[in-house]
Short mmCIF file of N, CA and C in Angstrom, two decimals:
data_model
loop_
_atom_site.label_atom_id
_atom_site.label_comp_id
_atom_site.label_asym_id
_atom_site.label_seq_id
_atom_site.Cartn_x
_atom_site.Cartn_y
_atom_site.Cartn_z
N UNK A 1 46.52 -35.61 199.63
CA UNK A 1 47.82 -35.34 200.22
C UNK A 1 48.44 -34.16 199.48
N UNK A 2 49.05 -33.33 200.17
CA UNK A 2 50.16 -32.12 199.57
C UNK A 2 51.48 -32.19 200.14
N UNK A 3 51.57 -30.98 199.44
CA UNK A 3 53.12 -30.56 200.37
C UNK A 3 53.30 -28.90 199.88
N UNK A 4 53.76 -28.47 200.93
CA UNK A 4 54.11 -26.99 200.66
C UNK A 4 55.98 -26.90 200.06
N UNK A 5 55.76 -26.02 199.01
CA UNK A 5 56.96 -26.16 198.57
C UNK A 5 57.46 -24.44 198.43
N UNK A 6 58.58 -23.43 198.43
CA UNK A 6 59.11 -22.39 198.41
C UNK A 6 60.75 -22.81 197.93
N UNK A 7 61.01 -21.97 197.07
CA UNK A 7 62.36 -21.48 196.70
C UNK A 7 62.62 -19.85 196.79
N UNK A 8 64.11 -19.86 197.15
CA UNK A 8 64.96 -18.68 197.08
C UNK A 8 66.03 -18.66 196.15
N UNK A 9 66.20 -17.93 194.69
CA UNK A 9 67.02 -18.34 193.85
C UNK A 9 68.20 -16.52 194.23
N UNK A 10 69.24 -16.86 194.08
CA UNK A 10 70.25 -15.93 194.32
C UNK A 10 70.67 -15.57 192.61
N UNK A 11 69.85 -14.85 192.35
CA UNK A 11 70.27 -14.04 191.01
C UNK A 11 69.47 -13.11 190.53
N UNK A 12 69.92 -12.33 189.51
CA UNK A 12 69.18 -11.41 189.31
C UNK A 12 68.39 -11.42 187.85
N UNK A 13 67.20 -10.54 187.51
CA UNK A 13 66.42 -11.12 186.02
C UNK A 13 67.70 -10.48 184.70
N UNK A 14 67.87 -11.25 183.87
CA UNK A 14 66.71 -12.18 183.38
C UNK A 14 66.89 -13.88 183.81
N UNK A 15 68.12 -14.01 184.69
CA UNK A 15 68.77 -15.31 185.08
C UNK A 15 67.48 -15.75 186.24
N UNK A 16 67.65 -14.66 186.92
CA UNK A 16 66.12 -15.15 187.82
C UNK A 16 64.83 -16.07 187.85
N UNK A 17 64.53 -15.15 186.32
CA UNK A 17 63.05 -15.80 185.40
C UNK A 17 63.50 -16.83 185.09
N UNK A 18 64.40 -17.06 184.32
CA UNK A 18 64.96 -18.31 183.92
C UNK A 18 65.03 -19.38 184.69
N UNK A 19 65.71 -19.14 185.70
CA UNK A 19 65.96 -20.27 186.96
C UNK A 19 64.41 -20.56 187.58
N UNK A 20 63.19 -19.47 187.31
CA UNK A 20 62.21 -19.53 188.18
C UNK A 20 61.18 -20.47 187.60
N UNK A 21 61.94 -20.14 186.30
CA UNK A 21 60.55 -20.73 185.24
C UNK A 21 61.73 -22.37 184.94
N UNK A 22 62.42 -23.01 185.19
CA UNK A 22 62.92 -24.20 185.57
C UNK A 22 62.36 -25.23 186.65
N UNK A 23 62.21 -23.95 187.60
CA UNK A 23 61.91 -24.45 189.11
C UNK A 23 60.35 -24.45 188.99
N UNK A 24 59.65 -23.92 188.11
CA UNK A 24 58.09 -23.94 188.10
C UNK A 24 57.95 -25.26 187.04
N UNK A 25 59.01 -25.68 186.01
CA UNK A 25 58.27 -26.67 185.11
C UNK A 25 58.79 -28.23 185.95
N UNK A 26 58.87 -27.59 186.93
CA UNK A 26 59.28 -29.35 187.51
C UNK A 26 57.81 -29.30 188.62
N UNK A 27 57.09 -28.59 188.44
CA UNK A 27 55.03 -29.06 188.80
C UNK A 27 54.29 -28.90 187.65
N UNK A 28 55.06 -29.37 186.77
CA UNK A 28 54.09 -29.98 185.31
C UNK A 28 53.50 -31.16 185.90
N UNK A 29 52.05 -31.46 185.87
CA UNK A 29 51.47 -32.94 185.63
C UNK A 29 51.43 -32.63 187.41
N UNK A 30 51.45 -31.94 188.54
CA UNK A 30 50.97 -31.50 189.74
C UNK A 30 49.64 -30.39 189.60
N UNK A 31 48.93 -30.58 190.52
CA UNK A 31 47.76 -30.05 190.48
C UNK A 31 48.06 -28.94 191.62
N UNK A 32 48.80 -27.48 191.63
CA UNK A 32 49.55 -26.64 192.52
C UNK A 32 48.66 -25.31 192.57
N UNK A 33 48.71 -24.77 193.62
CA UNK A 33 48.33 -23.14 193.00
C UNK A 33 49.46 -22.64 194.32
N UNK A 34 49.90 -21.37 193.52
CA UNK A 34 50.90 -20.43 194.16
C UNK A 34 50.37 -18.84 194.58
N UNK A 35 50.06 -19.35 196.20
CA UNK A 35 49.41 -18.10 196.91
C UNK A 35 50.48 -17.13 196.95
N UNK A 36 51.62 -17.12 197.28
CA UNK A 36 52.65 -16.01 197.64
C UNK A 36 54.03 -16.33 196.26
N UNK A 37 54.73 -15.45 195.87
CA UNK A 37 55.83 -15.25 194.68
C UNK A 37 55.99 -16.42 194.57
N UNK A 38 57.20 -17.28 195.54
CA UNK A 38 57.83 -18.95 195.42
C UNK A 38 56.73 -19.42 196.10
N UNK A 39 55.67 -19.54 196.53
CA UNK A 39 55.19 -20.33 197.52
C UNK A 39 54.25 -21.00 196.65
N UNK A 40 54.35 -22.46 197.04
CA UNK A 40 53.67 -23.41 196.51
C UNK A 40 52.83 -24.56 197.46
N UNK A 41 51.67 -25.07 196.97
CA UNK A 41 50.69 -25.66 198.04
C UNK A 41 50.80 -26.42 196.71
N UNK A 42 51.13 -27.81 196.27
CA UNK A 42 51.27 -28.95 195.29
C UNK A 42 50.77 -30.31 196.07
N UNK A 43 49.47 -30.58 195.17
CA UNK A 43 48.88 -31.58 195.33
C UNK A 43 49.78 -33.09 194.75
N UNK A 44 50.22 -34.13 195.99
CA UNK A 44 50.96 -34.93 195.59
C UNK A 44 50.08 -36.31 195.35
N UNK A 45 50.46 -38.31 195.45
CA UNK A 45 49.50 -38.88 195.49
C UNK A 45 50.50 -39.59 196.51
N UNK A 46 51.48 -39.36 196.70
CA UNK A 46 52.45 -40.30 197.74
C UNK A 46 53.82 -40.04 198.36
N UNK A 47 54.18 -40.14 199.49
CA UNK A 47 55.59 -39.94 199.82
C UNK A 47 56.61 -39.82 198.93
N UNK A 48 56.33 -41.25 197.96
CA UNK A 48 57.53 -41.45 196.72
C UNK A 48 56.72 -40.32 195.52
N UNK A 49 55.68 -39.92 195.67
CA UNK A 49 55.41 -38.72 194.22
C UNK A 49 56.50 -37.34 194.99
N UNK A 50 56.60 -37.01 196.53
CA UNK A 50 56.89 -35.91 197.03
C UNK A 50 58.57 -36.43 196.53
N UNK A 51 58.89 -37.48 196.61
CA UNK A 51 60.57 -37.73 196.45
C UNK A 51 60.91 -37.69 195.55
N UNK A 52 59.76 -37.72 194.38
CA UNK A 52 60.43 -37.57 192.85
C UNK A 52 60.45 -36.01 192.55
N UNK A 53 59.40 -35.40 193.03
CA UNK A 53 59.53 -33.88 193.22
C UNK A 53 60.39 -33.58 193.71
N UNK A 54 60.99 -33.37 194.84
CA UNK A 54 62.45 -33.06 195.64
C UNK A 54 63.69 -33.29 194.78
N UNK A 55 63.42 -34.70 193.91
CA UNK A 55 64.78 -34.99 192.84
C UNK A 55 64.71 -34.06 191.71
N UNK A 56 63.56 -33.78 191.72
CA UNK A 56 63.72 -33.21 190.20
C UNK A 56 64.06 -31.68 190.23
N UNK A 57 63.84 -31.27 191.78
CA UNK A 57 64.27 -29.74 192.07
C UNK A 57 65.69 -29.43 192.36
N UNK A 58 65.99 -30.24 192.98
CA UNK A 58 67.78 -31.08 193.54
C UNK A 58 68.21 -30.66 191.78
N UNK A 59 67.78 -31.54 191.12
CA UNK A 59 67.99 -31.10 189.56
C UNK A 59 68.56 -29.82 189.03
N UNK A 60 67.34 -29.30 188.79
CA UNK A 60 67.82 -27.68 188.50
C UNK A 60 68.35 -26.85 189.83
N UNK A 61 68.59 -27.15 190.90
CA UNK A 61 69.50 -26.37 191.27
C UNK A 61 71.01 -26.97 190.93
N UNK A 62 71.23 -28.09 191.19
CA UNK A 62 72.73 -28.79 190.11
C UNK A 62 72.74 -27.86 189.05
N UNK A 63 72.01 -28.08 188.24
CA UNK A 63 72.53 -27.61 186.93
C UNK A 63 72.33 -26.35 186.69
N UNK A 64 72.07 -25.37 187.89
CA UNK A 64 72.11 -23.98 187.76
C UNK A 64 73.64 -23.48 188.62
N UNK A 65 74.28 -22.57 187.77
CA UNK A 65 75.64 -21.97 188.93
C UNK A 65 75.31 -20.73 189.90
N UNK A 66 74.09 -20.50 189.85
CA UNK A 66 73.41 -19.78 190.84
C UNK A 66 72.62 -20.25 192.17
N UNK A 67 73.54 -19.74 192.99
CA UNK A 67 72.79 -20.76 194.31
C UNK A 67 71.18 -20.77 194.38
N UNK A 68 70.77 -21.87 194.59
CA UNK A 68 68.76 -21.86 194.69
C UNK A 68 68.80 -22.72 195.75
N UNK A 69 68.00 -22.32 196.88
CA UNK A 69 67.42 -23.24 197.70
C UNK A 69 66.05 -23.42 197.94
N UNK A 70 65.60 -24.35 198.22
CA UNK A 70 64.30 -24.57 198.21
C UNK A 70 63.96 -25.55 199.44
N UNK A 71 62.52 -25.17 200.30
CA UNK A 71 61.98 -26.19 201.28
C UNK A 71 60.97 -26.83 201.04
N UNK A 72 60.88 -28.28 200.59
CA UNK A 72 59.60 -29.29 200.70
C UNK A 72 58.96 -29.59 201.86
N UNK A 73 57.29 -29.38 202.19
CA UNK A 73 57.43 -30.20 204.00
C UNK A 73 57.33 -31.67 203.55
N UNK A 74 57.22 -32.16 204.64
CA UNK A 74 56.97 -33.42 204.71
C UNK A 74 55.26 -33.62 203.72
N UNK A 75 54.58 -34.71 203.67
CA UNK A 75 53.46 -35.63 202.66
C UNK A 75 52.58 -35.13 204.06
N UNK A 76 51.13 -33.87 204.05
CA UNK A 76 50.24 -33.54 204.69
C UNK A 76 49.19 -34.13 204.54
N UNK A 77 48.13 -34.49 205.02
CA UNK A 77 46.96 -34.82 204.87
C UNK A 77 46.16 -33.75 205.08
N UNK A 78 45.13 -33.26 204.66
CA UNK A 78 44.49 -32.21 205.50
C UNK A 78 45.09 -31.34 206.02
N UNK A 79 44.36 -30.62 207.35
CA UNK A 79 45.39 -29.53 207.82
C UNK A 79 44.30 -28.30 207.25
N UNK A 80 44.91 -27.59 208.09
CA UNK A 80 44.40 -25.99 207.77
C UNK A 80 45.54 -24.79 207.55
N UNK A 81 45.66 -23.92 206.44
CA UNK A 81 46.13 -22.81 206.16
C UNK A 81 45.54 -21.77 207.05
N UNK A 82 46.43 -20.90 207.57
CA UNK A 82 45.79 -19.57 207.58
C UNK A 82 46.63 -18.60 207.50
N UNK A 83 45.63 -17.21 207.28
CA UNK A 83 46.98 -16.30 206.65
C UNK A 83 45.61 -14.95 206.27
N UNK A 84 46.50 -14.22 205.02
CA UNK A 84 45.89 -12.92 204.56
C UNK A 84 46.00 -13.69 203.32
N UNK A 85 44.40 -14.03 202.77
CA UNK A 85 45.13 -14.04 201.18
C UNK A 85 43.79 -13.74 200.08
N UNK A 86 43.60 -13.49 199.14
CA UNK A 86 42.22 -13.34 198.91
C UNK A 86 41.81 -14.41 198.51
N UNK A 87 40.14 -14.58 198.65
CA UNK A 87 39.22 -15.63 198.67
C UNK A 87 39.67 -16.65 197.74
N UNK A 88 39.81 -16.58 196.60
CA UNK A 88 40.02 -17.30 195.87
C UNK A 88 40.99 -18.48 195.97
N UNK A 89 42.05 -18.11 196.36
CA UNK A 89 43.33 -18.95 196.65
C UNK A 89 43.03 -19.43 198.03
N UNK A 90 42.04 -19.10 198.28
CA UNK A 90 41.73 -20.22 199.63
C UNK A 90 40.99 -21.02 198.96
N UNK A 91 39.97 -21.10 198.17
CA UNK A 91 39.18 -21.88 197.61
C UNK A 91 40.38 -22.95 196.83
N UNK A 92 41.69 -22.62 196.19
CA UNK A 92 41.81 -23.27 195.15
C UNK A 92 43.18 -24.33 196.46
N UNK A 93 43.44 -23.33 197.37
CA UNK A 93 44.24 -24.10 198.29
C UNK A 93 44.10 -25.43 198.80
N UNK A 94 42.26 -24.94 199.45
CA UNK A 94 41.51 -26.26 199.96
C UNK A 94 41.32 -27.37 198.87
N UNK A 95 41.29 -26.53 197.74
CA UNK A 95 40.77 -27.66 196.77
C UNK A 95 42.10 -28.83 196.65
N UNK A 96 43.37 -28.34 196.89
CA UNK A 96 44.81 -29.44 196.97
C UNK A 96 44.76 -29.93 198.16
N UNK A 97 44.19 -29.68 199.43
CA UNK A 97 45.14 -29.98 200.52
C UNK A 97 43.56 -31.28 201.25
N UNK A 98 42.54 -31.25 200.49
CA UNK A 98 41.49 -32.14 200.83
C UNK A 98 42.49 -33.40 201.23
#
């Protein structure tokens, strides 16, 4: 199971990095690879693993005074990507979204 995850943080560096690298340590202990800047393909194990993720992003945008938004999809099974991306990150994509 996955879920595709993207944020848009409204600030500029070095507040940016900061806020980005917040929003990246809440897929510690997720098995993720990031094909595009925010874009995230995060290997989950359950609806309630995707809801503790969503809380913990809800998180640092609270406690940031810089607006951040971010979209979780719904808990995927399978499924197919497609797109422009090089080989590799298709290999490591498929390898989350089995």
């Amino acid at each position: 199971m996955h879920v595709a995850l993207s944020w848009d943080i409204k600030a500029v560096s070095p507040r940016w990095t900061e806020i980005n690298d917040d929003m990246k340590e809440q897929l510690n202990g997720y098995s993720w690879v990031r094909p595009l800047s925010t874009y995230y393909v995060v290997n989950v194990q359950s609806a309630q693993d995707r809801d503790e993720l969503v809380d913990k992003l809800v998180g640092v945008a609270k406690r940031h005074t810089e607006t951040i938004y971010f979209v979780v999809t719904p808990v995927m099974t399978g499924g197919g990507y497609n797109g422009w991306l090089p080989k590799d990150l298709w290999d490591k994509i498929n390898q989350r979204t089995k």
